[in-house]
PDB file of C-alpha atoms in Angstrom:
ATOM      1  CA  UNK A   1      -0.113  -0.165   0.232  1.00 83.00           C
ATOM      2  CA  UNK A   2       2.935   2.452   0.074  1.00 95.00           C
ATOM      3  CA  UNK A   3       4.669   4.152  -3.001  1.00 98.00           C
ATOM      4  CA  UNK A   4       7.366   6.412  -3.359  1.00 98.00           C
ATOM      5  CA  UNK A   5       9.608   7.664  -6.351  1.00 98.00           C
ATOM      6  CA  UNK A   6      13.403   7.290  -6.422  1.00 97.00           C
ATOM      7  CA  UNK A   7      14.636  11.058  -5.678  1.00 94.00           C
ATOM      8  CA  UNK A   8      17.222  10.490  -8.563  1.00 92.00           C
ATOM      9  CA  UNK A   9      16.030   7.970 -11.028  1.00 96.00           C
ATOM     10  CA  UNK A  10      12.814   8.886 -13.096  1.00 96.00           C
ATOM     11  CA  UNK A  11      10.624   5.598 -13.404  1.00 97.00           C
ATOM     12  CA  UNK A  12      12.183   4.003 -10.161  1.00 98.00           C
ATOM     13  CA  UNK A  13       9.851   3.496  -7.712  1.00 98.00           C
ATOM     14  CA  UNK A  14       9.752   2.026  -4.159  1.00 98.00           C
ATOM     15  CA  UNK A  15       7.270   0.255  -2.024  1.00 97.00           C
ATOM     16  CA  UNK A  16       7.151  -1.841   1.280  1.00 97.00           C
ATOM     17  CA  UNK A  17       5.502  -4.710   2.879  1.00 95.00           C
ATOM     18  CA  UNK A  18       3.193  -4.377   5.480  1.00 92.00           C
ATOM     19  CA  UNK A  19       1.554  -6.527   8.195  1.00 90.00           C
ATOM     20  CA  UNK A  20       0.872  -9.367   5.927  1.00 89.00           C
ATOM     21  CA  UNK A  21       4.503 -10.323   6.094  1.00 92.00           C
ATOM     22  CA  UNK A  22       6.587 -11.049   9.449  1.00 92.00           C
ATOM     23  CA  UNK A  23       9.984  -9.363   7.842  1.00 96.00           C
ATOM     24  CA  UNK A  24       9.804  -5.877   6.719  1.00 98.00           C
ATOM     25  CA  UNK A  25      11.194  -5.325   3.083  1.00 98.00           C
ATOM     26  CA  UNK A  26      11.784  -2.183   1.101  1.00 98.00           C
ATOM     27  CA  UNK A  27      11.112  -3.127  -2.512  1.00 98.00           C
ATOM     28  CA  UNK A  28      12.580  -1.661  -5.723  1.00 98.00           C
ATOM     29  CA  UNK A  29       9.934  -1.164  -8.742  1.00 98.00           C
ATOM     30  CA  UNK A  30      11.349  -0.575 -12.197  1.00 98.00           C
ATOM     31  CA  UNK A  31       8.409   1.231 -13.824  1.00 98.00           C
ATOM     32  CA  UNK A  32      10.197   2.268 -16.992  1.00 97.00           C
ATOM     33  CA  UNK A  33       9.405  -1.394 -18.438  1.00 96.00           C
ATOM     34  CA  UNK A  34       5.981  -2.909 -19.258  1.00 95.00           C
ATOM     35  CA  UNK A  35       4.885  -4.630 -17.440  1.00 95.00           C
ATOM     36  CA  UNK A  36       6.240  -2.848 -14.000  1.00 96.00           C
ATOM     37  CA  UNK A  37       8.532  -5.208 -12.245  1.00 97.00           C
ATOM     38  CA  UNK A  38       9.890  -5.589  -8.364  1.00 97.00           C
ATOM     39  CA  UNK A  39      13.716  -6.024  -9.160  1.00 98.00           C
ATOM     40  CA  UNK A  40      15.247  -6.300  -5.662  1.00 97.00           C
ATOM     41  CA  UNK A  41      14.219  -6.157  -1.942  1.00 97.00           C
ATOM     42  CA  UNK A  42      16.175  -4.307   1.027  1.00 98.00           C
ATOM     43  CA  UNK A  43      15.382  -6.165   4.572  1.00 98.00           C
ATOM     44  CA  UNK A  44      14.594  -3.547   7.237  1.00 98.00           C
ATOM     45  CA  UNK A  45      16.923  -4.329  10.082  1.00 98.00           C
ATOM     46  CA  UNK A  46      16.811  -2.850  13.786  1.00 98.00           C
ATOM     47  CA  UNK A  47      20.109  -3.317  15.919  1.00 97.00           C
ATOM     48  CA  UNK A  48      21.328  -6.161  13.437  1.00 97.00           C
ATOM     49  CA  UNK A  49      17.857  -7.987  13.484  1.00 97.00           C
ATOM     50  CA  UNK A  50      15.318  -8.238  10.879  1.00 98.00           C
ATOM     51  CA  UNK A  51      12.473  -5.872  11.746  1.00 98.00           C
ATOM     52  CA  UNK A  52       8.730  -6.255  11.496  1.00 97.00           C
ATOM     53  CA  UNK A  53       6.561  -3.431  10.937  1.00 97.00           C
ATOM     54  CA  UNK A  54       3.158  -2.300   9.633  1.00 96.00           C
ATOM     55  CA  UNK A  55       4.534  -0.141   7.141  1.00 97.00           C
ATOM     56  CA  UNK A  56       1.374   1.614   5.695  1.00 96.00           C
ATOM     57  CA  UNK A  57       3.430   5.043   4.141  1.00 97.00           C
ATOM     58  CA  UNK A  58       6.641   5.291   2.310  1.00 98.00           C
ATOM     59  CA  UNK A  59       9.079   8.278   1.346  1.00 98.00           C
ATOM     60  CA  UNK A  60      12.342   7.811  -0.460  1.00 98.00           C
ATOM     61  CA  UNK A  61      14.665  10.790   0.585  1.00 97.00           C
ATOM     62  CA  UNK A  62      18.231  11.167  -0.871  1.00 95.00           C
ATOM     63  CA  UNK A  63      20.062   9.805   2.140  1.00 95.00           C
ATOM     64  CA  UNK A  64      17.624   6.838   3.185  1.00 97.00           C
ATOM     65  CA  UNK A  65      13.959   6.061   3.820  1.00 98.00           C
ATOM     66  CA  UNK A  66      11.003   7.278   6.149  1.00 98.00           C
ATOM     67  CA  UNK A  67       8.476   4.714   6.905  1.00 98.00           C
ATOM     68  CA  UNK A  68       5.028   5.577   7.749  1.00 98.00           C
ATOM     69  CA  UNK A  69       4.191   2.761  10.160  1.00 97.00           C
ATOM     70  CA  UNK A  70       0.555   2.170  11.306  1.00 95.00           C
ATOM     71  CA  UNK A  71       0.004   0.542  14.949  1.00 92.00           C
ATOM     72  CA  UNK A  72      -2.346  -1.921  16.635  1.00 90.00           C
ATOM     73  CA  UNK A  73      -3.622   0.827  18.805  1.00 91.00           C
ATOM     74  CA  UNK A  74      -2.973   4.656  18.625  1.00 92.00           C
ATOM     75  CA  UNK A  75       0.261   4.796  20.640  1.00 93.00           C
ATOM     76  CA  UNK A  76       2.191   2.214  18.778  1.00 94.00           C
ATOM     77  CA  UNK A  77       2.069   4.658  15.589  1.00 96.00           C
ATOM     78  CA  UNK A  78       5.635   5.689  14.586  1.00 96.00           C
ATOM     79  CA  UNK A  79       7.870   7.201  12.022  1.00 98.00           C
ATOM     80  CA  UNK A  80      10.567   5.073  11.008  1.00 98.00           C
ATOM     81  CA  UNK A  81      13.959   6.297   9.803  1.00 98.00           C
ATOM     82  CA  UNK A  82      16.251   4.198   7.909  1.00 98.00           C
ATOM     83  CA  UNK A  83      19.770   4.536   6.013  1.00 98.00           C
ATOM     84  CA  UNK A  84      20.114   3.484   2.213  1.00 97.00           C
ATOM     85  CA  UNK A  85      20.729  -0.134   3.529  1.00 97.00           C
ATOM     86  CA  UNK A  86      17.522  -0.507   5.421  1.00 98.00           C
ATOM     87  CA  UNK A  87      19.064  -0.338   8.843  1.00 98.00           C
ATOM     88  CA  UNK A  88      16.917   1.779  11.026  1.00 98.00           C
ATOM     89  CA  UNK A  89      18.318   4.696  12.589  1.00 98.00           C
ATOM     90  CA  UNK A  90      15.530   6.532  14.335  1.00 97.00           C
ATOM     91  CA  UNK A  91      11.996   6.106  15.638  1.00 98.00           C
ATOM     92  CA  UNK A  92       9.725   8.884  16.057  1.00 97.00           C
ATOM     93  CA  UNK A  93       6.452   8.713  17.914  1.00 96.00           C
ATOM     94  CA  UNK A  94       3.481  10.741  17.479  1.00 96.00           C
ATOM     95  CA  UNK A  95       2.606  13.281  20.298  1.00 96.00           C
ATOM     96  CA  UNK A  96       0.514  11.565  22.859  1.00 95.00           C
ATOM     97  CA  UNK A  97      -2.020  13.918  23.046  1.00 94.00           C
ATOM     98  CA  UNK A  98      -2.838  12.939  19.306  1.00 96.00           C
ATOM     99  CA  UNK A  99      -1.745   9.252  19.409  1.00 96.00           C
ATOM    100  CA  UNK A 100      -3.968   8.514  22.664  1.00 94.00           C
ATOM    101  CA  UNK A 101      -7.093   9.469  20.446  1.00 95.00           C
ATOM    102  CA  UNK A 102      -6.340   7.186  17.629  1.00 93.00           C
ATOM    103  CA  UNK A 103      -8.030   3.575  17.305  1.00 84.00           C
ATOM    104  CA  UNK A 104      -6.036   1.001  15.249  1.00 81.00           C
ATOM    105  CA  UNK A 105      -6.269   3.264  12.019  1.00 81.00           C
ATOM    106  CA  UNK A 106      -3.580   5.568  12.335  1.00 93.00           C
ATOM    107  CA  UNK A 107      -0.569   6.438   9.763  1.00 97.00           C
ATOM    108  CA  UNK A 108      -1.265   5.776   6.319  1.00 97.00           C
ATOM    109  CA  UNK A 109       1.082   7.664   4.579  1.00 98.00           C
ATOM    110  CA  UNK A 110       4.341  10.051   4.984  1.00 98.00           C
ATOM    111  CA  UNK A 111       6.325  12.034   2.831  1.00 98.00           C
ATOM    112  CA  UNK A 112       8.596  15.065   3.174  1.00 98.00           C
ATOM    113  CA  UNK A 113      10.018  18.334   1.909  1.00 96.00           C
ATOM    114  CA  UNK A 114      12.422  18.964  -0.747  1.00 91.00           C
ATOM    115  CA  UNK A 115      15.018  20.064   1.977  1.00 92.00           C
ATOM    116  CA  UNK A 116      14.418  17.027   4.148  1.00 93.00           C
ATOM    117  CA  UNK A 117      13.331  19.455   6.845  1.00 95.00           C
ATOM    118  CA  UNK A 118       9.647  18.722   7.495  1.00 97.00           C
ATOM    119  CA  UNK A 119       7.527  15.349   7.139  1.00 98.00           C
ATOM    120  CA  UNK A 120       4.002  15.355   6.690  1.00 98.00           C
ATOM    121  CA  UNK A 121       1.779  12.192   7.660  1.00 98.00           C
ATOM    122  CA  UNK A 122      -1.821  11.285   6.803  1.00 98.00           C
ATOM    123  CA  UNK A 123      -3.692   9.751   9.461  1.00 98.00           C
ATOM    124  CA  UNK A 124      -6.756   7.552   7.999  1.00 97.00           C
ATOM    125  CA  UNK A 125      -9.632   8.181  10.164  1.00 96.00           C
ATOM    126  CA  UNK A 126     -10.907  10.824  12.678  1.00 96.00           C
ATOM    127  CA  UNK A 127      -9.535  10.889  15.718  1.00 95.00           C
ATOM    128  CA  UNK A 128     -11.383  10.841  19.053  1.00 95.00           C
ATOM    129  CA  UNK A 129     -12.281  14.407  19.883  1.00 94.00           C
ATOM    130  CA  UNK A 130     -12.094  15.754  16.270  1.00 96.00           C
ATOM    131  CA  UNK A 131     -15.095  17.106  14.242  1.00 97.00           C
ATOM    132  CA  UNK A 132     -16.897  14.177  12.420  1.00 96.00           C
ATOM    133  CA  UNK A 133     -15.761  13.489   8.909  1.00 97.00           C
ATOM    134  CA  UNK A 134     -12.499  14.962   9.462  1.00 98.00           C
ATOM    135  CA  UNK A 135      -8.854  13.219   9.254  1.00 98.00           C
ATOM    136  CA  UNK A 136      -5.461  14.787  10.426  1.00 98.00           C
ATOM    137  CA  UNK A 137      -2.793  15.629   8.356  1.00 98.00           C
ATOM    138  CA  UNK A 138       0.397  16.344  10.490  1.00 98.00           C
ATOM    139  CA  UNK A 139       3.630  18.345   9.836  1.00 98.00           C
ATOM    140  CA  UNK A 140       6.624  17.810  11.719  1.00 98.00           C
ATOM    141  CA  UNK A 141       9.509  20.327  11.956  1.00 97.00           C
ATOM    142  CA  UNK A 142      12.781  18.011  12.319  1.00 96.00           C
ATOM    143  CA  UNK A 143      14.857  20.948  13.585  1.00 95.00           C
ATOM    144  CA  UNK A 144      12.607  22.011  16.392  1.00 96.00           C
ATOM    145  CA  UNK A 145      10.307  18.813  16.942  1.00 96.00           C
ATOM    146  CA  UNK A 146       7.194  20.577  16.714  1.00 97.00           C
ATOM    147  CA  UNK A 147       4.100  19.224  15.034  1.00 98.00           C
ATOM    148  CA  UNK A 148       1.179  21.311  13.248  1.00 98.00           C
ATOM    149  CA  UNK A 149      -1.873  19.761  12.699  1.00 98.00           C
ATOM    150  CA  UNK A 150      -4.549  20.173   9.623  1.00 98.00           C
ATOM    151  CA  UNK A 151      -8.295  18.838   9.688  1.00 98.00           C
ATOM    152  CA  UNK A 152      -9.078  17.521   6.158  1.00 98.00           C
ATOM    153  CA  UNK A 153     -12.861  17.202   5.376  1.00 98.00           C
ATOM    154  CA  UNK A 154     -13.560  13.757   4.638  1.00 98.00           C
ATOM    155  CA  UNK A 155     -16.698  12.841   2.056  1.00 98.00           C
ATOM    156  CA  UNK A 156     -19.641  10.853   3.746  1.00 97.00           C
ATOM    157  CA  UNK A 157     -21.319   7.846   3.078  1.00 96.00           C
ATOM    158  CA  UNK A 158     -24.486   6.200   3.965  1.00 95.00           C
ATOM    159  CA  UNK A 159     -23.657   2.933   3.180  1.00 96.00           C
ATOM    160  CA  UNK A 160     -23.765   0.199   6.175  1.00 95.00           C
ATOM    161  CA  UNK A 161     -20.446  -1.063   6.966  1.00 93.00           C
ATOM    162  CA  UNK A 162     -18.680   1.806   4.779  1.00 97.00           C
ATOM    163  CA  UNK A 163     -16.255   4.615   5.919  1.00 97.00           C
ATOM    164  CA  UNK A 164     -14.162   6.974   4.190  1.00 97.00           C
ATOM    165  CA  UNK A 165     -10.551   7.712   5.335  1.00 97.00           C
ATOM    166  CA  UNK A 166      -7.020   8.932   3.971  1.00 98.00           C
ATOM    167  CA  UNK A 167      -4.398   6.810   2.504  1.00 96.00           C
ATOM    168  CA  UNK A 168      -0.822   7.831   0.829  1.00 96.00           C
ATOM    169  CA  UNK A 169       0.262  11.436   1.085  1.00 98.00           C
ATOM    170  CA  UNK A 170       2.647  13.361  -1.580  1.00 98.00           C
ATOM    171  CA  UNK A 171       4.369  16.446  -1.877  1.00 98.00           C
ATOM    172  CA  UNK A 172       3.545  18.459  -4.682  1.00 97.00           C
ATOM    173  CA  UNK A 173       5.434  21.624  -3.591  1.00 95.00           C
ATOM    174  CA  UNK A 174       6.413  23.477  -0.509  1.00 92.00           C
ATOM    175  CA  UNK A 175       2.694  24.396   0.304  1.00 93.00           C
ATOM    176  CA  UNK A 176       0.862  21.667  -1.177  1.00 97.00           C
ATOM    177  CA  UNK A 177       0.158  17.929  -0.822  1.00 98.00           C
ATOM    178  CA  UNK A 178      -1.988  15.187  -2.714  1.00 98.00           C
ATOM    179  CA  UNK A 179      -3.621  12.669  -0.684  1.00 98.00           C
ATOM    180  CA  UNK A 180      -5.546   9.518  -1.543  1.00 98.00           C
ATOM    181  CA  UNK A 181      -9.128   9.512  -0.197  1.00 98.00           C
ATOM    182  CA  UNK A 182     -11.207   6.244  -0.563  1.00 98.00           C
ATOM    183  CA  UNK A 183     -14.041   4.291   0.565  1.00 97.00           C
ATOM    184  CA  UNK A 184     -14.385   0.905   1.730  1.00 95.00           C
ATOM    185  CA  UNK A 185     -16.333  -0.335  -1.029  1.00 96.00           C
ATOM    186  CA  UNK A 186     -15.206  -2.583  -3.976  1.00 94.00           C
ATOM    187  CA  UNK A 187     -16.465  -4.062  -7.316  1.00 94.00           C
ATOM    188  CA  UNK A 188     -19.529  -2.193  -8.804  1.00 95.00           C
ATOM    189  CA  UNK A 189     -20.351  -0.631  -5.137  1.00 96.00           C
ATOM    190  CA  UNK A 190     -16.976   1.407  -4.955  1.00 96.00           C
ATOM    191  CA  UNK A 191     -17.265   5.086  -5.470  1.00 97.00           C
ATOM    192  CA  UNK A 192     -14.690   7.132  -3.905  1.00 98.00           C
ATOM    193  CA  UNK A 193     -11.311   6.405  -4.878  1.00 98.00           C
ATOM    194  CA  UNK A 194      -9.774   9.982  -5.458  1.00 98.00           C
ATOM    195  CA  UNK A 195      -6.894  11.984  -5.303  1.00 98.00           C
ATOM    196  CA  UNK A 196      -6.978  15.070  -3.862  1.00 98.00           C
ATOM    197  CA  UNK A 197      -4.701  18.414  -3.731  1.00 98.00           C
ATOM    198  CA  UNK A 198      -4.639  20.026  -0.276  1.00 98.00           C
ATOM    199  CA  UNK A 199      -2.894  23.477   0.487  1.00 97.00           C
ATOM    200  CA  UNK A 200      -1.404  23.234   3.988  1.00 97.00           C
ATOM    201  CA  UNK A 201      -1.154  26.739   5.171  1.00 95.00           C
ATOM    202  CA  UNK A 202       1.760  28.083   7.539  1.00 93.00           C
ATOM    203  CA  UNK A 203       0.354  27.909  11.015  1.00 94.00           C
ATOM    204  CA  UNK A 204       1.814  27.933  14.622  1.00 95.00           C
ATOM    205  CA  UNK A 205       3.462  25.039  15.970  1.00 94.00           C
ATOM    206  CA  UNK A 206       0.830  22.999  17.891  1.00 93.00           C
ATOM    207  CA  UNK A 207      -2.045  24.410  15.863  1.00 95.00           C
ATOM    208  CA  UNK A 208      -5.027  22.631  14.324  1.00 97.00           C
ATOM    209  CA  UNK A 209      -6.184  24.166  11.166  1.00 97.00           C
ATOM    210  CA  UNK A 210      -8.837  23.254   9.064  1.00 98.00           C
ATOM    211  CA  UNK A 211      -8.211  23.151   5.387  1.00 98.00           C
ATOM    212  CA  UNK A 212      -9.912  22.434   1.984  1.00 98.00           C
ATOM    213  CA  UNK A 213      -9.379  19.998  -0.933  1.00 98.00           C
ATOM    214  CA  UNK A 214      -9.673  20.092  -4.476  1.00 98.00           C
ATOM    215  CA  UNK A 215     -10.256  16.914  -6.802  1.00 98.00           C
ATOM    216  CA  UNK A 216      -7.046  15.953  -9.284  1.00 98.00           C
ATOM    217  CA  UNK A 217      -8.358  12.527 -10.262  1.00 98.00           C
ATOM    218  CA  UNK A 218     -11.088  10.485  -9.866  1.00 98.00           C
ATOM    219  CA  UNK A 219      -9.603   7.084 -10.055  1.00 98.00           C
ATOM    220  CA  UNK A 220     -12.462   4.760 -10.224  1.00 98.00           C
ATOM    221  CA  UNK A 221     -12.430   4.898 -14.310  1.00 98.00           C
ATOM    222  CA  UNK A 222      -8.800   4.029 -13.913  1.00 97.00           C
ATOM    223  CA  UNK A 223      -9.435   0.916 -11.613  1.00 96.00           C
ATOM    224  CA  UNK A 224     -12.269  -0.209 -14.109  1.00 96.00           C
ATOM    225  CA  UNK A 225     -10.032   0.113 -17.399  1.00 95.00           C
ATOM    226  CA  UNK A 226      -9.460  -3.321 -17.163  1.00 90.00           C
ATOM    227  CA  UNK A 227     -13.112  -4.448 -16.873  1.00 92.00           C
ATOM    228  CA  UNK A 228     -12.299  -6.836 -13.788  1.00 90.00           C
ATOM    229  CA  UNK A 229     -13.348  -5.957 -10.330  1.00 91.00           C
ATOM    230  CA  UNK A 230     -12.721  -2.770  -8.910  1.00 94.00           C
ATOM    231  CA  UNK A 231     -10.276  -3.198  -6.080  1.00 92.00           C
ATOM    232  CA  UNK A 232     -11.014  -1.384  -2.792  1.00 93.00           C
ATOM    233  CA  UNK A 233      -7.856  -0.386  -1.344  1.00 94.00           C
ATOM    234  CA  UNK A 234      -6.299   2.368  -3.572  1.00 97.00           C
ATOM    235  CA  UNK A 235      -3.308   3.021  -1.230  1.00 96.00           C
ATOM    236  CA  UNK A 236       0.225   3.836  -2.743  1.00 97.00           C
ATOM    237  CA  UNK A 237       0.603   7.168  -4.703  1.00 98.00           C
ATOM    238  CA  UNK A 238       3.830   8.796  -6.066  1.00 98.00           C
ATOM    239  CA  UNK A 239       5.335  11.424  -8.411  1.00 98.00           C
ATOM    240  CA  UNK A 240       8.715  10.782 -10.222  1.00 97.00           C
ATOM    241  CA  UNK A 241      11.180  13.024 -11.291  1.00 93.00           C
ATOM    242  CA  UNK A 242       9.698  13.457 -14.800  1.00 96.00           C
ATOM    243  CA  UNK A 243       6.496  14.317 -13.223  1.00 97.00           C
ATOM    244  CA  UNK A 244       4.802  11.338 -13.759  1.00 97.00           C
ATOM    245  CA  UNK A 245       2.226   9.944 -11.096  1.00 98.00           C
ATOM    246  CA  UNK A 246       1.870   6.398 -10.332  1.00 98.00           C
ATOM    247  CA  UNK A 247      -0.751   4.576  -7.839  1.00 98.00           C
ATOM    248  CA  UNK A 248      -0.934   0.909  -6.497  1.00 97.00           C
ATOM    249  CA  UNK A 249      -3.706  -1.036  -4.774  1.00 95.00           C
ATOM    250  CA  UNK A 250      -3.385  -2.988  -1.905  1.00 92.00           C
ATOM    251  CA  UNK A 251      -4.409  -6.666  -2.061  1.00 87.00           C
ATOM    252  CA  UNK A 252      -4.760  -7.133   1.901  1.00 81.00           C
ATOM    253  CA  UNK A 253      -3.065 -10.468   1.501  1.00 80.00           C
ATOM    254  CA  UNK A 254      -6.213 -12.125   0.047  1.00 77.00           C
ATOM    255  CA  UNK A 255      -8.316 -11.280   2.939  1.00 75.00           C
ATOM    256  CA  UNK A 256     -11.747 -10.367   1.644  1.00 74.00           C
ATOM    257  CA  UNK A 257     -10.026  -9.781  -1.425  1.00 74.00           C
ATOM    258  CA  UNK A 258      -9.583 -11.480  -4.808  1.00 80.00           C
ATOM    259  CA  UNK A 259      -6.181 -11.011  -4.724  1.00 81.00           C
ATOM    260  CA  UNK A 260      -5.509  -8.689  -7.534  1.00 85.00           C
ATOM    261  CA  UNK A 261      -3.007  -5.865  -7.574  1.00 90.00           C
ATOM    262  CA  UNK A 262      -3.492  -2.969  -9.755  1.00 94.00           C
ATOM    263  CA  UNK A 263      -0.254  -0.835 -10.603  1.00 96.00           C
ATOM    264  CA  UNK A 264      -1.584   2.445 -12.255  1.00 97.00           C
ATOM    265  CA  UNK A 265       0.069   4.925 -14.824  1.00 98.00           C
ATOM    266  CA  UNK A 266      -1.394   7.900 -14.178  1.00 98.00           C
ATOM    267  CA  UNK A 267       0.531  10.494 -16.483  1.00 97.00           C
ATOM    268  CA  UNK A 268       0.695  13.962 -15.207  1.00 96.00           C
ATOM    269  CA  UNK A 269      -1.912  15.431 -12.652  1.00 95.00           C
ATOM    270  CA  UNK A 270      -0.554  18.825 -12.046  1.00 91.00           C
TER     271      UNK A 270
END
């Protein structure tokens, strides 16, 4: 469900395994060929031992990787930094006042600024105490350690058992990110699989600011282009050095899923 473009090589992408595998690995994708192919894997290790994380977001920086790790409970959510060899060099917890209000759906995406000073994460669902039908986007200033929070307005659903949440987040420019907003539905019932642009204004550390969103692409037609089953979990998104956008679905390790993983070439969105 995670996807990030290599900052040096157009068409080279990175993804990662999630909780479906005990051993966390970062996988290299060659998207310059058709079909795209996973060409190598990089084990993630901590203190010399194989690590095990539920990686839901990934950002490939020039000096290593940043993993957005979803926890079994709110306080277990982590930002994990590795070097270029996959060795964990740092783990960062979310602020207690935020993590304590999260359920099992926490960090779903991570991205960073061009200079690496800030990291931005997307939380999947509404935190307790926040307004209904909102999800948080958080920005961490790595120099000061301070967080700034933004309330993203989620769409609504009246389908029993459905909910709307965020997945991947991608930097567009210094003030703008793109996020995946999706429902829980699949097949002919699927309605909301969207890429949205969000401007994040300057705000005081610790503040919580409401933001607006703008549609960049409705991905449902892309998911239906092959006339197969419309998969539920549109979760990975990135843009490479040429400005080409890519997306990928999570097959949820076949749990209530037909096993199809779709890799989408979306061209230019901005």
